[in-house]
PDB file of C-alpha atoms in Angstrom:
ATOM      1  CA  MET A   8     -18.650  -7.679  10.241  1.00 37.00           C
ATOM      2  CA  VAL A   9     -16.703  -9.777   7.763  1.00 42.00           C
ATOM      3  CA  ILE A  10     -13.630  -7.830   6.660  1.00 43.00           C
ATOM      4  CA  PRO A  11     -12.534  -8.820   3.145  1.00 46.00           C
ATOM      5  CA  ASP A  12      -8.915  -9.918   2.728  1.00 46.00           C
ATOM      6  CA  GLY A  13      -8.047  -7.719  -0.247  1.00 45.00           C
ATOM      7  CA  SER A  14      -9.265  -8.127  -3.791  1.00 45.00           C
ATOM      8  CA  ASP A  15      -8.507 -10.695  -6.441  1.00 74.00           C
ATOM      9  CA  ASP A  16      -4.955 -12.049  -6.829  1.00 90.00           C
ATOM     10  CA  ASP A  17      -5.236 -11.342 -10.574  1.00 93.00           C
ATOM     11  CA  THR A  18      -4.628  -7.660  -9.822  1.00 97.00           C
ATOM     12  CA  LEU A  19      -1.499  -8.132  -7.662  1.00 97.00           C
ATOM     13  CA  PRO A  20       0.833  -7.436 -10.620  1.00 97.00           C
ATOM     14  CA  ASN A  21      -0.718  -3.949 -10.792  1.00 98.00           C
ATOM     15  CA  LEU A  22       1.333  -3.127  -7.682  1.00 98.00           C
ATOM     16  CA  ARG A  23       4.591  -3.476  -9.631  1.00 98.00           C
ATOM     17  CA  ILE A  24       5.055   0.214 -10.240  1.00 98.00           C
ATOM     18  CA  ASP A  25       8.222   1.642 -11.790  1.00 98.00           C
ATOM     19  CA  GLN A  26       9.555   4.700 -13.647  1.00 98.00           C
ATOM     20  CA  ASN A  27       7.239   3.995 -16.580  1.00 98.00           C
ATOM     21  CA  THR A  28       4.005   3.897 -14.545  1.00 98.00           C
ATOM     22  CA  ARG A  29       1.625   6.600 -15.841  1.00 98.00           C
ATOM     23  CA  VAL A  30      -0.146   8.336 -12.943  1.00 98.00           C
ATOM     24  CA  ILE A  31      -3.080  10.753 -12.711  1.00 98.00           C
ATOM     25  CA  TYR A  32      -4.501  12.654  -9.741  1.00 98.00           C
ATOM     26  CA  GLN A  33      -8.151  12.801  -8.768  1.00 98.00           C
ATOM     27  CA  GLY A  34      -8.853  16.176  -7.202  1.00 98.00           C
ATOM     28  CA  PHE A  35      -5.871  17.405  -9.225  1.00 98.00           C
ATOM     29  CA  THR A  36      -6.396  21.162  -8.871  1.00 98.00           C
ATOM     30  CA  GLY A  37      -7.008  21.053  -5.125  1.00 97.00           C
ATOM     31  CA  LYS A  38      -4.466  22.460  -2.683  1.00 97.00           C
ATOM     32  CA  ALA A  39      -3.305  19.115  -1.251  1.00 97.00           C
ATOM     33  CA  ALA A  40      -3.044  17.415  -4.638  1.00 98.00           C
ATOM     34  CA  THR A  41      -1.183  20.374  -6.152  1.00 98.00           C
ATOM     35  CA  LYS A  42       1.463  20.388  -3.406  1.00 98.00           C
ATOM     36  CA  ASN A  43       1.848  16.615  -3.562  1.00 98.00           C
ATOM     37  CA  ALA A  44       1.973  16.574  -7.357  1.00 98.00           C
ATOM     38  CA  LYS A  45       4.726  19.202  -7.472  1.00 98.00           C
ATOM     39  CA  ASP A  46       6.893  17.128  -5.122  1.00 98.00           C
ATOM     40  CA  THR A  47       6.047  13.898  -6.933  1.00 98.00           C
ATOM     41  CA  ILE A  48       6.854  15.290 -10.376  1.00 98.00           C
ATOM     42  CA  GLU A  49      10.163  16.599  -9.007  1.00 98.00           C
ATOM     43  CA  TYR A  50      10.820  13.107  -7.630  1.00 98.00           C
ATOM     44  CA  GLY A  51      10.609  11.753 -11.179  1.00 98.00           C
ATOM     45  CA  THR A  52       7.199  10.080 -11.147  1.00 98.00           C
ATOM     46  CA  ASN A  53       5.503   9.978 -14.550  1.00 98.00           C
ATOM     47  CA  ILE A  54       2.465  12.182 -13.834  1.00 98.00           C
ATOM     48  CA  VAL A  55       0.387  12.516 -17.012  1.00 98.00           C
ATOM     49  CA  GLY A  56      -2.571  14.669 -15.888  1.00 98.00           C
ATOM     50  CA  GLY A  57      -5.472  14.751 -13.507  1.00 98.00           C
ATOM     51  CA  VAL A  58      -9.204  14.924 -12.936  1.00 98.00           C
ATOM     52  CA  SER A  59     -11.175  17.868 -11.515  1.00 98.00           C
ATOM     53  CA  PRO A  60     -14.881  17.879 -12.451  1.00 97.00           C
ATOM     54  CA  GLY A  61     -15.888  21.095 -14.211  1.00 97.00           C
ATOM     55  CA  LYS A  62     -12.316  22.044 -15.081  1.00 98.00           C
ATOM     56  CA  GLY A  63     -11.780  19.735 -18.042  1.00 97.00           C
ATOM     57  CA  GLY A  64      -9.823  21.234 -20.934  1.00 98.00           C
ATOM     58  CA  GLN A  65      -7.641  23.365 -18.679  1.00 98.00           C
ATOM     59  CA  GLU A  66      -3.986  22.810 -17.804  1.00 98.00           C
ATOM     60  CA  HIS A  67      -2.578  22.502 -14.284  1.00 98.00           C
ATOM     61  CA  LEU A  68       1.155  22.271 -13.543  1.00 98.00           C
ATOM     62  CA  GLY A  69       1.589  22.077 -17.305  1.00 98.00           C
ATOM     63  CA  LEU A  70      -0.529  18.921 -17.507  1.00 98.00           C
ATOM     64  CA  PRO A  71      -4.051  18.282 -18.889  1.00 98.00           C
ATOM     65  CA  VAL A  72      -7.111  18.366 -16.656  1.00 98.00           C
ATOM     66  CA  PHE A  73     -10.122  16.131 -17.390  1.00 98.00           C
ATOM     67  CA  ASN A  74     -13.700  16.178 -16.128  1.00 98.00           C
ATOM     68  CA  THR A  75     -13.849  12.410 -15.561  1.00 98.00           C
ATOM     69  CA  VAL A  76     -11.497   9.480 -15.055  1.00 98.00           C
ATOM     70  CA  ARG A  77     -12.931   7.814 -18.145  1.00 98.00           C
ATOM     71  CA  GLU A  78     -11.865  10.813 -20.255  1.00 98.00           C
ATOM     72  CA  ALA A  79      -8.394  10.620 -18.743  1.00 98.00           C
ATOM     73  CA  MET A  80      -8.219   6.893 -19.512  1.00 98.00           C
ATOM     74  CA  GLU A  81      -9.123   7.522 -23.144  1.00 98.00           C
ATOM     75  CA  GLN A  82      -6.658  10.366 -23.663  1.00 98.00           C
ATOM     76  CA  VAL A  83      -3.577   9.801 -21.451  1.00 98.00           C
ATOM     77  CA  LYS A  84      -4.010   6.098 -20.573  1.00 98.00           C
ATOM     78  CA  PRO A  85      -2.959   6.152 -16.888  1.00 98.00           C
ATOM     79  CA  GLN A  86      -1.954   2.954 -15.108  1.00 98.00           C
ATOM     80  CA  ALA A  87      -2.546   4.432 -11.655  1.00 98.00           C
ATOM     81  CA  SER A  88      -4.696   7.070  -9.980  1.00 98.00           C
ATOM     82  CA  SER A  89      -3.785   8.968  -6.826  1.00 98.00           C
ATOM     83  CA  VAL A  90      -7.013   9.933  -5.052  1.00 98.00           C
ATOM     84  CA  PHE A  91      -6.690  13.318  -3.335  1.00 98.00           C
ATOM     85  CA  VAL A  92     -10.270  14.208  -2.487  1.00 96.00           C
ATOM     86  CA  PRO A  93     -11.890  14.741   0.944  1.00 95.00           C
ATOM     87  CA  ALA A  94     -12.977  11.627   2.833  1.00 97.00           C
ATOM     88  CA  GLN A  95     -16.697  12.175   2.266  1.00 97.00           C
ATOM     89  CA  PHE A  96     -16.170  12.059  -1.531  1.00 97.00           C
ATOM     90  CA  ALA A  97     -13.320   9.543  -1.649  1.00 98.00           C
ATOM     91  CA  ALA A  98     -15.412   6.388  -2.118  1.00 98.00           C
ATOM     92  CA  LYS A  99     -17.178   7.903  -5.117  1.00 98.00           C
ATOM     93  CA  ALA A 100     -13.797   8.821  -6.623  1.00 98.00           C
ATOM     94  CA  ILE A 101     -12.424   5.320  -6.018  1.00 98.00           C
ATOM     95  CA  ILE A 102     -15.477   3.713  -7.631  1.00 98.00           C
ATOM     96  CA  GLU A 103     -15.166   6.061 -10.611  1.00 98.00           C
ATOM     97  CA  SER A 104     -11.627   4.775 -11.200  1.00 98.00           C
ATOM     98  CA  ILE A 105     -12.690   1.151 -10.777  1.00 98.00           C
ATOM     99  CA  GLU A 106     -15.474   1.635 -13.326  1.00 98.00           C
ATOM    100  CA  ALA A 107     -12.963   3.232 -15.725  1.00 98.00           C
ATOM    101  CA  GLU A 108     -10.682   0.185 -15.191  1.00 98.00           C
ATOM    102  CA  VAL A 109      -7.647   2.077 -13.917  1.00 98.00           C
ATOM    103  CA  PRO A 110      -5.238  -0.746 -12.950  1.00 98.00           C
ATOM    104  CA  LEU A 111      -4.122   0.759  -9.628  1.00 98.00           C
ATOM    105  CA  VAL A 112      -5.977   3.182  -7.346  1.00 98.00           C
ATOM    106  CA  VAL A 113      -4.263   4.652  -4.283  1.00 98.00           C
ATOM    107  CA  ALA A 114      -6.407   6.370  -1.633  1.00 98.00           C
ATOM    108  CA  VAL A 115      -4.610   8.137   1.220  1.00 97.00           C
ATOM    109  CA  ALA A 116      -7.632   9.732   2.933  1.00 96.00           C
ATOM    110  CA  GLU A 117      -8.583   8.673   6.430  1.00 94.00           C
ATOM    111  CA  HIS A 118     -12.013   8.789   8.071  1.00 94.00           C
ATOM    112  CA  ILE A 119     -13.850   7.481   4.994  1.00 96.00           C
ATOM    113  CA  PRO A 120     -17.204   6.247   6.391  1.00 96.00           C
ATOM    114  CA  VAL A 121     -17.345   2.479   6.866  1.00 96.00           C
ATOM    115  CA  GLN A 122     -20.542   2.187   4.825  1.00 97.00           C
ATOM    116  CA  ASP A 123     -18.782   3.935   1.941  1.00 98.00           C
ATOM    117  CA  MET A 124     -15.881   1.474   2.068  1.00 97.00           C
ATOM    118  CA  LEU A 125     -18.325  -1.450   2.189  1.00 97.00           C
ATOM    119  CA  ARG A 126     -19.742  -0.167  -1.102  1.00 98.00           C
ATOM    120  CA  VAL A 127     -16.204   0.110  -2.543  1.00 98.00           C
ATOM    121  CA  GLN A 128     -15.472  -3.469  -1.474  1.00 97.00           C
ATOM    122  CA  GLU A 129     -18.649  -4.681  -3.175  1.00 97.00           C
ATOM    123  CA  VAL A 130     -17.581  -2.993  -6.418  1.00 97.00           C
ATOM    124  CA  LEU A 131     -14.039  -4.386  -6.150  1.00 97.00           C
ATOM    125  CA  ARG A 132     -15.400  -7.907  -5.857  1.00 95.00           C
ATOM    126  CA  THR A 133     -17.338  -7.566  -9.132  1.00 95.00           C
ATOM    127  CA  GLN A 134     -14.212  -7.039 -11.260  1.00 96.00           C
ATOM    128  CA  SER A 135     -10.631  -8.189 -11.850  1.00 96.00           C
ATOM    129  CA  ARG A 136      -8.956  -5.157 -13.456  1.00 97.00           C
ATOM    130  CA  THR A 137      -8.371  -2.727 -10.590  1.00 98.00           C
ATOM    131  CA  ARG A 138      -6.280  -3.045  -7.426  1.00 98.00           C
ATOM    132  CA  LEU A 139      -6.891  -0.611  -4.531  1.00 98.00           C
ATOM    133  CA  VAL A 140      -4.224   0.451  -2.034  1.00 98.00           C
ATOM    134  CA  GLY A 141      -5.612   2.101   1.102  1.00 97.00           C
ATOM    135  CA  PRO A 142      -7.470   4.060   2.240  1.00 97.00           C
ATOM    136  CA  ASN A 143      -5.927   5.663   5.334  1.00 96.00           C
ATOM    137  CA  CYS A 144      -2.413   4.842   4.171  1.00 97.00           C
ATOM    138  CA  PRO A 145       0.794   6.535   2.997  1.00 97.00           C
ATOM    139  CA  GLY A 146       0.468   4.890  -0.434  1.00 98.00           C
ATOM    140  CA  ILE A 147       2.965   2.901  -2.501  1.00 98.00           C
ATOM    141  CA  ILE A 148       6.441   3.770  -3.725  1.00 98.00           C
ATOM    142  CA  ALA A 149       9.170   2.253  -5.877  1.00 98.00           C
ATOM    143  CA  PRO A 150      12.074   4.368  -4.621  1.00 98.00           C
ATOM    144  CA  GLU A 151      13.689   6.718  -7.137  1.00 98.00           C
ATOM    145  CA  GLN A 152      11.127   5.581  -9.732  1.00 98.00           C
ATOM    146  CA  CYS A 153       7.499   6.173  -8.780  1.00 98.00           C
ATOM    147  CA  ARG A 154       5.786   7.693  -5.752  1.00 98.00           C
ATOM    148  CA  ILE A 155       2.008   7.471  -5.330  1.00 98.00           C
ATOM    149  CA  GLY A 156       1.142   8.778  -1.899  1.00 98.00           C
ATOM    150  CA  ILE A 157       2.291  11.008   0.946  1.00 98.00           C
ATOM    151  CA  MET A 158       5.376   9.223   2.279  1.00 97.00           C
ATOM    152  CA  PRO A 159       8.458  11.348   3.159  1.00 95.00           C
ATOM    153  CA  TYR A 160      10.366  10.093   0.137  1.00 94.00           C
ATOM    154  CA  LYS A 161      13.831  11.556   0.764  1.00 93.00           C
ATOM    155  CA  GLN A 162      14.940   8.703   3.041  1.00 95.00           C
ATOM    156  CA  TYR A 163      13.900   6.019   0.544  1.00 98.00           C
ATOM    157  CA  ALA A 164      16.597   4.382  -1.597  1.00 98.00           C
ATOM    158  CA  LYS A 165      16.249   2.058  -4.558  1.00 98.00           C
ATOM    159  CA  GLY A 166      17.209  -1.427  -3.461  1.00 98.00           C
ATOM    160  CA  VAL A 167      16.173  -4.983  -2.693  1.00 98.00           C
ATOM    161  CA  VAL A 168      13.867  -5.086   0.370  1.00 98.00           C
ATOM    162  CA  GLY A 169      10.098  -5.209  -0.111  1.00 98.00           C
ATOM    163  CA  ILE A 170       8.091  -3.727   2.766  1.00 98.00           C
ATOM    164  CA  VAL A 171       4.365  -4.047   3.471  1.00 98.00           C
ATOM    165  CA  SER A 172       3.003  -2.353   6.574  1.00 98.00           C
ATOM    166  CA  LYS A 173      -0.204  -1.487   8.377  1.00 96.00           C
ATOM    167  CA  SER A 174       1.517   1.452  10.069  1.00 94.00           C
ATOM    168  CA  GLY A 175       2.791   4.350   7.981  1.00 95.00           C
ATOM    169  CA  THR A 176       5.150   5.589  10.707  1.00 95.00           C
ATOM    170  CA  LEU A 177       6.705   2.177  11.285  1.00 96.00           C
ATOM    171  CA  SER A 178       7.152   1.673   7.546  1.00 97.00           C
ATOM    172  CA  TYR A 179       9.169   4.908   7.483  1.00 97.00           C
ATOM    173  CA  GLU A 180      11.353   3.557  10.289  1.00 97.00           C
ATOM    174  CA  ALA A 181      11.849   0.268   8.444  1.00 98.00           C
ATOM    175  CA  VAL A 182      12.803   2.263   5.350  1.00 98.00           C
ATOM    176  CA  GLY A 183      15.307   4.278   7.358  1.00 97.00           C
ATOM    177  CA  ALA A 184      16.852   1.114   8.807  1.00 98.00           C
ATOM    178  CA  THR A 185      17.160  -0.661   5.445  1.00 98.00           C
ATOM    179  CA  THR A 186      18.548   2.464   3.754  1.00 98.00           C
ATOM    180  CA  LYS A 187      21.126   2.848   6.535  1.00 97.00           C
ATOM    181  CA  ALA A 188      22.108  -0.810   6.093  1.00 97.00           C
ATOM    182  CA  GLY A 189      22.771  -0.166   2.405  1.00 97.00           C
ATOM    183  CA  LEU A 190      19.976  -2.499   1.255  1.00 98.00           C
ATOM    184  CA  GLY A 191      17.378   0.007   0.062  1.00 98.00           C
ATOM    185  CA  GLN A 192      13.829  -0.894  -0.938  1.00 98.00           C
ATOM    186  CA  SER A 193      12.295  -2.431  -4.059  1.00 98.00           C
ATOM    187  CA  ILE A 194       8.666  -1.449  -3.385  1.00 98.00           C
ATOM    188  CA  VAL A 195       7.034  -0.244  -0.166  1.00 98.00           C
ATOM    189  CA  VAL A 196       3.284  -0.836   0.200  1.00 98.00           C
ATOM    190  CA  GLY A 197       1.271   0.943   2.870  1.00 97.00           C
ATOM    191  CA  MET A 198      -1.675  -1.319   3.676  1.00 95.00           C
ATOM    192  CA  GLY A 199      -3.002   1.416   5.927  1.00 93.00           C
ATOM    193  CA  GLY A 200      -5.126   1.319   9.025  1.00 90.00           C
ATOM    194  CA  ASP A 201      -8.602   1.253   7.540  1.00 92.00           C
ATOM    195  CA  MET A 202     -10.975  -1.470   8.695  1.00 90.00           C
ATOM    196  CA  LEU A 203     -11.727  -2.363   5.059  1.00 94.00           C
ATOM    197  CA  PRO A 204      -8.411  -2.132   3.170  1.00 95.00           C
ATOM    198  CA  GLY A 205      -8.065  -2.714  -0.541  1.00 97.00           C
ATOM    199  CA  THR A 206      -4.678  -4.419  -0.192  1.00 97.00           C
ATOM    200  CA  THR A 207      -3.623  -6.475   2.837  1.00 97.00           C
ATOM    201  CA  LEU A 208      -0.388  -7.713   4.386  1.00 98.00           C
ATOM    202  CA  ALA A 209      -0.955 -11.090   2.709  1.00 98.00           C
ATOM    203  CA  ASP A 210      -1.370  -9.371  -0.670  1.00 98.00           C
ATOM    204  CA  GLY A 211       1.896  -7.505  -0.202  1.00 98.00           C
ATOM    205  CA  LEU A 212       3.705 -10.716   0.700  1.00 98.00           C
ATOM    206  CA  LYS A 213       2.387 -12.471  -2.405  1.00 98.00           C
ATOM    207  CA  LEU A 214       3.590  -9.543  -4.523  1.00 98.00           C
ATOM    208  CA  PHE A 215       7.108  -9.805  -3.114  1.00 98.00           C
ATOM    209  CA  PHE A 216       7.351 -13.595  -3.341  1.00 98.00           C
ATOM    210  CA  ASP A 217       7.271 -13.332  -7.143  1.00 95.00           C
ATOM    211  CA  HIS A 218       8.985  -9.949  -7.560  1.00 97.00           C
ATOM    212  CA  ALA A 219      12.429 -10.437  -9.084  1.00 97.00           C
ATOM    213  CA  ASP A 220      13.866  -7.190  -7.679  1.00 97.00           C
ATOM    214  CA  THR A 221      12.874  -8.105  -4.110  1.00 98.00           C
ATOM    215  CA  LYS A 222      15.458 -10.208  -2.262  1.00 98.00           C
ATOM    216  CA  GLY A 223      14.145  -9.819   1.285  1.00 98.00           C
ATOM    217  CA  ILE A 224      10.722  -9.006   2.777  1.00 98.00           C
ATOM    218  CA  ILE A 225       9.551  -7.015   5.808  1.00 98.00           C
ATOM    219  CA  VAL A 226       5.979  -7.219   7.096  1.00 98.00           C
ATOM    220  CA  ILE A 227       4.736  -4.878   9.834  1.00 98.00           C
ATOM    221  CA  GLY A 228       1.454  -5.428  11.643  1.00 96.00           C
ATOM    222  CA  GLU A 229      -0.294  -4.101  14.714  1.00 93.00           C
ATOM    223  CA  ILE A 230      -3.323  -4.677  16.905  1.00 88.00           C
ATOM    224  CA  GLY A 231      -6.779  -4.977  15.385  1.00 85.00           C
ATOM    225  CA  GLY A 232      -8.182  -7.323  12.768  1.00 88.00           C
ATOM    226  CA  GLU A 233      -6.674 -10.553  11.452  1.00 92.00           C
ATOM    227  CA  ALA A 234      -4.348  -9.340   8.681  1.00 95.00           C
ATOM    228  CA  GLU A 235      -1.288 -10.621  10.538  1.00 97.00           C
ATOM    229  CA  LEU A 236      -2.759 -14.087  11.032  1.00 97.00           C
ATOM    230  CA  ASN A 237      -3.599 -14.279   7.332  1.00 97.00           C
ATOM    231  CA  ALA A 238      -0.049 -13.125   6.572  1.00 98.00           C
ATOM    232  CA  ALA A 239       1.313 -15.917   8.773  1.00 98.00           C
ATOM    233  CA  GLU A 240      -0.642 -18.508   6.783  1.00 98.00           C
ATOM    234  CA  VAL A 241       0.734 -17.128   3.517  1.00 98.00           C
ATOM    235  CA  ILE A 242       4.295 -17.192   4.893  1.00 98.00           C
ATOM    236  CA  ARG A 243       3.891 -20.769   6.140  1.00 98.00           C
ATOM    237  CA  GLU A 244       2.731 -21.983   2.742  1.00 98.00           C
ATOM    238  CA  TYR A 245       5.486 -20.057   0.954  1.00 98.00           C
ATOM    239  CA  LYS A 246       8.199 -21.494   3.220  1.00 97.00           C
ATOM    240  CA  ARG A 247       6.763 -24.989   2.812  1.00 97.00           C
ATOM    241  CA  THR A 248       6.593 -24.959  -0.989  1.00 97.00           C
ATOM    242  CA  THR A 249       9.546 -22.788  -2.041  1.00 96.00           C
ATOM    243  CA  PRO A 250      13.038 -24.349  -2.335  1.00 96.00           C
ATOM    244  CA  ASN A 251      14.996 -21.149  -1.555  1.00 95.00           C
ATOM    245  CA  PRO A 252      12.568 -18.760   0.126  1.00 97.00           C
ATOM    246  CA  LYS A 253      13.392 -15.104   0.575  1.00 98.00           C
ATOM    247  CA  PRO A 254      14.151 -14.057   4.174  1.00 98.00           C
ATOM    248  CA  ILE A 255      11.152 -12.504   5.932  1.00 98.00           C
ATOM    249  CA  ILE A 256      11.285 -10.184   8.930  1.00 98.00           C
ATOM    250  CA  ALA A 257       8.131  -9.340  10.872  1.00 98.00           C
ATOM    251  CA  MET A 258       7.069  -7.011  13.640  1.00 97.00           C
ATOM    252  CA  VAL A 259       3.738  -6.491  15.395  1.00 96.00           C
ATOM    253  CA  ALA A 260       3.175  -3.170  17.161  1.00 92.00           C
ATOM    254  CA  GLY A 261       0.845  -2.586  20.086  1.00 78.00           C
ATOM    255  CA  ARG A 262       1.822  -5.285  22.574  1.00 65.00           C
ATOM    256  CA  THR A 263       0.964  -2.951  25.466  1.00 46.00           C
ATOM    257  CA  ALA A 264      -2.188  -1.452  23.920  1.00 47.00           C
ATOM    258  CA  PRO A 265      -5.303  -1.499  26.165  1.00 51.00           C
ATOM    259  CA  GLU A 266      -8.318  -3.471  24.991  1.00 52.00           C
ATOM    260  CA  GLY A 267     -11.127  -1.460  23.398  1.00 53.00           C
ATOM    261  CA  LYS A 268      -9.151   1.750  22.820  1.00 50.00           C
ATOM    262  CA  THR A 269      -8.555   2.955  19.263  1.00 48.00           C
ATOM    263  CA  MET A 270      -4.834   3.631  18.842  1.00 47.00           C
ATOM    264  CA  GLY A 271      -4.386   6.269  16.158  1.00 49.00           C
ATOM    265  CA  HIS A 272      -6.791   5.031  13.483  1.00 47.00           C
ATOM    266  CA  ALA A 273      -9.914   2.959  13.001  1.00 45.00           C
ATOM    267  CA  GLY A 274      -8.242  -0.372  12.303  1.00 46.00           C
ATOM    268  CA  ALA A 275      -5.912  -0.241  15.334  1.00 47.00           C
ATOM    269  CA  LEU A 276      -8.463  -1.380  17.865  1.00 50.00           C
ATOM    270  CA  LEU A 277      -7.951  -4.440  20.039  1.00 49.00           C
ATOM    271  CA  SER A 278     -11.411  -5.930  20.531  1.00 52.00           C
ATOM    272  CA  PRO A 279     -12.194  -8.959  22.713  1.00 57.00           C
ATOM    273  CA  ARG A 280     -12.505 -11.063  19.525  1.00 60.00           C
ATOM    274  CA  ASP A 281      -9.063 -10.129  18.189  1.00 70.00           C
ATOM    275  CA  ALA A 282      -5.790 -11.950  18.660  1.00 85.00           C
ATOM    276  CA  SER A 283      -3.337  -9.951  20.753  1.00 89.00           C
ATOM    277  CA  ALA A 284      -0.183  -8.448  19.287  1.00 91.00           C
ATOM    278  CA  GLU A 285       1.786 -11.115  21.153  1.00 93.00           C
ATOM    279  CA  ALA A 286      -0.302 -13.913  19.629  1.00 94.00           C
ATOM    280  CA  LYS A 287       0.121 -12.434  16.155  1.00 96.00           C
ATOM    281  CA  ALA A 288       3.891 -12.180  16.606  1.00 96.00           C
ATOM    282  CA  LYS A 289       4.039 -15.820  17.722  1.00 97.00           C
ATOM    283  CA  ALA A 290       1.983 -16.895  14.692  1.00 97.00           C
ATOM    284  CA  LEU A 291       4.334 -15.069  12.319  1.00 98.00           C
ATOM    285  CA  GLU A 292       7.372 -16.556  14.034  1.00 97.00           C
ATOM    286  CA  ALA A 293       5.894 -20.064  13.922  1.00 98.00           C
ATOM    287  CA  ALA A 294       5.241 -19.591  10.195  1.00 98.00           C
ATOM    288  CA  GLY A 295       8.927 -18.898   9.548  1.00 98.00           C
ATOM    289  CA  ALA A 296       9.345 -15.130   9.853  1.00 98.00           C
ATOM    290  CA  VAL A 297      12.096 -13.651  12.007  1.00 98.00           C
ATOM    291  CA  VAL A 298      10.282 -11.427  14.511  1.00 98.00           C
ATOM    292  CA  VAL A 299      12.046  -8.315  15.799  1.00 97.00           C
ATOM    293  CA  PRO A 300      10.926  -6.051  18.681  1.00 94.00           C
ATOM    294  CA  HIS A 301      11.360  -2.724  16.865  1.00 92.00           C
ATOM    295  CA  PRO A 302      11.999  -1.506  13.302  1.00 94.00           C
ATOM    296  CA  GLY A 303      15.442  -0.114  14.086  1.00 93.00           C
ATOM    297  CA  LEU A 304      16.781  -3.682  13.964  1.00 96.00           C
ATOM    298  CA  MET A 305      15.316  -4.503  10.570  1.00 98.00           C
ATOM    299  CA  GLY A 306      18.206  -3.295   8.430  1.00 97.00           C
ATOM    300  CA  SER A 307      21.009  -5.065  10.300  1.00 97.00           C
ATOM    301  CA  GLU A 308      18.931  -8.219  10.762  1.00 97.00           C
ATOM    302  CA  MET A 309      17.971  -8.358   7.078  1.00 98.00           C
ATOM    303  CA  LYS A 310      21.606  -7.874   6.103  1.00 97.00           C
ATOM    304  CA  ARG A 311      22.534 -10.818   8.332  1.00 97.00           C
ATOM    305  CA  LEU A 312      19.767 -13.020   6.937  1.00 97.00           C
ATOM    306  CA  MET A 313      20.606 -12.200   3.324  1.00 95.00           C
ATOM    307  CA  ALA A 314      24.261 -13.008   3.925  1.00 87.00           C
ATOM    308  CA  VAL A 315      23.235 -16.395   5.342  1.00 58.00           C
ATOM    309  CA  ASP A 316      20.947 -17.033   2.385  1.00 51.00           C
TER     310      ASP A 316
END
């Protein structure tokens, strides 16, 4: 299987969320979406409504409900959609947002069938308006400005470090370390562990290279796939062509993982064809990233690197 390396670079700017980003929910009146939306509204995210087929014209949490994403686009003009529908219906919901030309779609669901995600990837490749984050990911957050996803947001702090990660848990640890170091985060992107992700580690890196509020970058990979090797190529080219490159810290989890065993989610599977975690870490280091053994070191190490730079 050929795993696509994200969608078109033209949609990378759609990841630059902030306090003005207008967000809708798909599956808005469902239990999970309702709980998440309450927390997210309290956080300060600009939620402008949601979609629940058959419930259009109603209000939920004081916000309008629409039957379709296209109706929502016409009436409240969202810039992002948070997909909170069960895995078996998630691909259809994602495609609906792509067809309505929502700039950013975030899908947190895991266990979406591979054939469904192949269809989503085919649709993504036919257009240049929509950027997908996920599925099987915590989402994306600009701390203290905009949260689209399920991350435990209380430890996040507005700041200067951009983080892109395959692992949700390790991204939380990197956030904790950079918050403790007083650096905070500019944007944190969860690539997620799906075999067919909408946004990759390389995509996240490209976002941060040109993001004025990001002064340092953290990239977290793991076993399975080639996202880390692609990220290494992007870092090498960036370091080669940029006069004053931003410091980049990298980590690759799963160095002791057994071959052929899925570790937590579909994408974290070390197959005989894959590069090992050790090989990926060496590639990132050779490209110019500073590789650390665990995320607890990321805050202090980034502080040191930024002081040098």
